[in-house]
Tab-separated table of C-alpha atoms in Angstrom:
chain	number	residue	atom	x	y	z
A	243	UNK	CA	23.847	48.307	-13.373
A	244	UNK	CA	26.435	49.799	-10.936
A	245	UNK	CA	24.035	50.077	-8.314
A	246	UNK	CA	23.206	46.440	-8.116
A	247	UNK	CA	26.946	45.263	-9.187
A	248	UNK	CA	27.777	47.621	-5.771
A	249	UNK	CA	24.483	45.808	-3.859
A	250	UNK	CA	26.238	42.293	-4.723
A	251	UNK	CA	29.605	43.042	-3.513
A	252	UNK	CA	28.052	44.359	0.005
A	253	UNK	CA	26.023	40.700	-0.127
A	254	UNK	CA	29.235	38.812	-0.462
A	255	UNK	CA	30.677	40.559	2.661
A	256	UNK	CA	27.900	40.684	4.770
A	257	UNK	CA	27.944	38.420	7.857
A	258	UNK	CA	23.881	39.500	8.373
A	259	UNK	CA	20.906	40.078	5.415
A	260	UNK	CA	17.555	41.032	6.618
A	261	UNK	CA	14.975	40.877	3.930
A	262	UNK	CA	12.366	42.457	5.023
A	263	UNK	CA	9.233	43.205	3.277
A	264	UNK	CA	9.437	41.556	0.101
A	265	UNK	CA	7.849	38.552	-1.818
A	266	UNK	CA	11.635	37.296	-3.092
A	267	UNK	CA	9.869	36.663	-6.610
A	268	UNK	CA	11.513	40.006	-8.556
A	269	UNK	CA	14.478	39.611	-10.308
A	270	UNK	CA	17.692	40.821	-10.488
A	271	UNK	CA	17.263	41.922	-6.752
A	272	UNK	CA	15.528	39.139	-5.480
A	273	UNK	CA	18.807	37.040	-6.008
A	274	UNK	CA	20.738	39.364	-3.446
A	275	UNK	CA	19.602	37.309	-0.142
A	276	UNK	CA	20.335	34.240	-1.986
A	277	UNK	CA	23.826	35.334	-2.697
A	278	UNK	CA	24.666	37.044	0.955
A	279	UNK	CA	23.494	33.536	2.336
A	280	UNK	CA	25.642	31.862	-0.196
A	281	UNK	CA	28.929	34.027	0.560
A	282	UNK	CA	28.012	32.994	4.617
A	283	UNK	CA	25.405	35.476	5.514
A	284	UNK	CA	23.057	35.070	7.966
A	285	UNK	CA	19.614	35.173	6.322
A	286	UNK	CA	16.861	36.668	8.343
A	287	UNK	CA	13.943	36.958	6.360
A	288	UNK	CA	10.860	39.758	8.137
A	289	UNK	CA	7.599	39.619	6.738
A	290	UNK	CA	3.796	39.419	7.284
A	291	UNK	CA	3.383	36.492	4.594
A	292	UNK	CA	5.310	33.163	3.574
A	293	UNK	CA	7.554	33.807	0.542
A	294	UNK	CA	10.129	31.617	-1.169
A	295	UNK	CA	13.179	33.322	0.558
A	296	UNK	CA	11.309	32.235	3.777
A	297	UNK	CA	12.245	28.854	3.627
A	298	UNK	CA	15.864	29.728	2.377
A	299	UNK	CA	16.628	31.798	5.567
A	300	UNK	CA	17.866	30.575	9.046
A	301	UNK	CA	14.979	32.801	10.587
A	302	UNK	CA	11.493	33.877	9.096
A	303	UNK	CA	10.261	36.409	11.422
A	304	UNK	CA	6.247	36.390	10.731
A	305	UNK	CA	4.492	40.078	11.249
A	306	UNK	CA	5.337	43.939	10.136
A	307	UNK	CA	8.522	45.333	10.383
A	308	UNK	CA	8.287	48.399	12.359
A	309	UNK	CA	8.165	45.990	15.946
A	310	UNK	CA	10.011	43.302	14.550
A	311	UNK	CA	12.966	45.356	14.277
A	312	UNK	CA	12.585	47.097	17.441
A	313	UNK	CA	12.236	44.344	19.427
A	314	UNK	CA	15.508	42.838	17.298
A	315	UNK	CA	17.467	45.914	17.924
A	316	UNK	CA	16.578	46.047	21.663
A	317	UNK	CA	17.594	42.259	21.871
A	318	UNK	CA	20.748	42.766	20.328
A	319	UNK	CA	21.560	45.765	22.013
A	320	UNK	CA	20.914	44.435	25.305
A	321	UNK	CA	22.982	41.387	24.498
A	322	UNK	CA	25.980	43.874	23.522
A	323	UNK	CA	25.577	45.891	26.043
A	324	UNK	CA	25.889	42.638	29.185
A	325	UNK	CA	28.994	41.723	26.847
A	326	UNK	CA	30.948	44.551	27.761
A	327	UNK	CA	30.353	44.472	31.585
């Protein structure tokens, strides 16, 4: 119960949620992208397969995770990086 009342504050203060991996159908946890995009999160939702939190985030990105995410992190770190030049 302290684990997941912890995993709710850090959704209320997150600016970004990536859900990634999940079908968004099992509960209590399932509510936690919900929430962050309720308390002004960006939702990004990563995942081979439609789910219900799909159509609740700003982005479904449709495939595995492993070169999702890298080619994420490379965008945003290339994006940071011509920001401080």
């Amino acid at each position: 119960e302290k684990i997941f009342e912890q995993s709710m504050q850090a959704a209320s203060n997150a600016d970004v949620f990536l859900c990634i991996g999940t079908s968004g159908v099992v509960y209590p946890a399932a509510g936690l992208p919900i929430h962050a995009r309720q308390s002004g999160a960006l939702l990004i939702d990563i995942n081979p397969e439609t789910t219900p939190l799909s159509e609740q985030a700003a982005y479904h990105l449709q495939g595995t995770s492993a070169p999702i995410l890298t080619q994420l992190f490379e965008k945003v770190t290339s994006q940071s990086m011509g920001s401080r030049l």
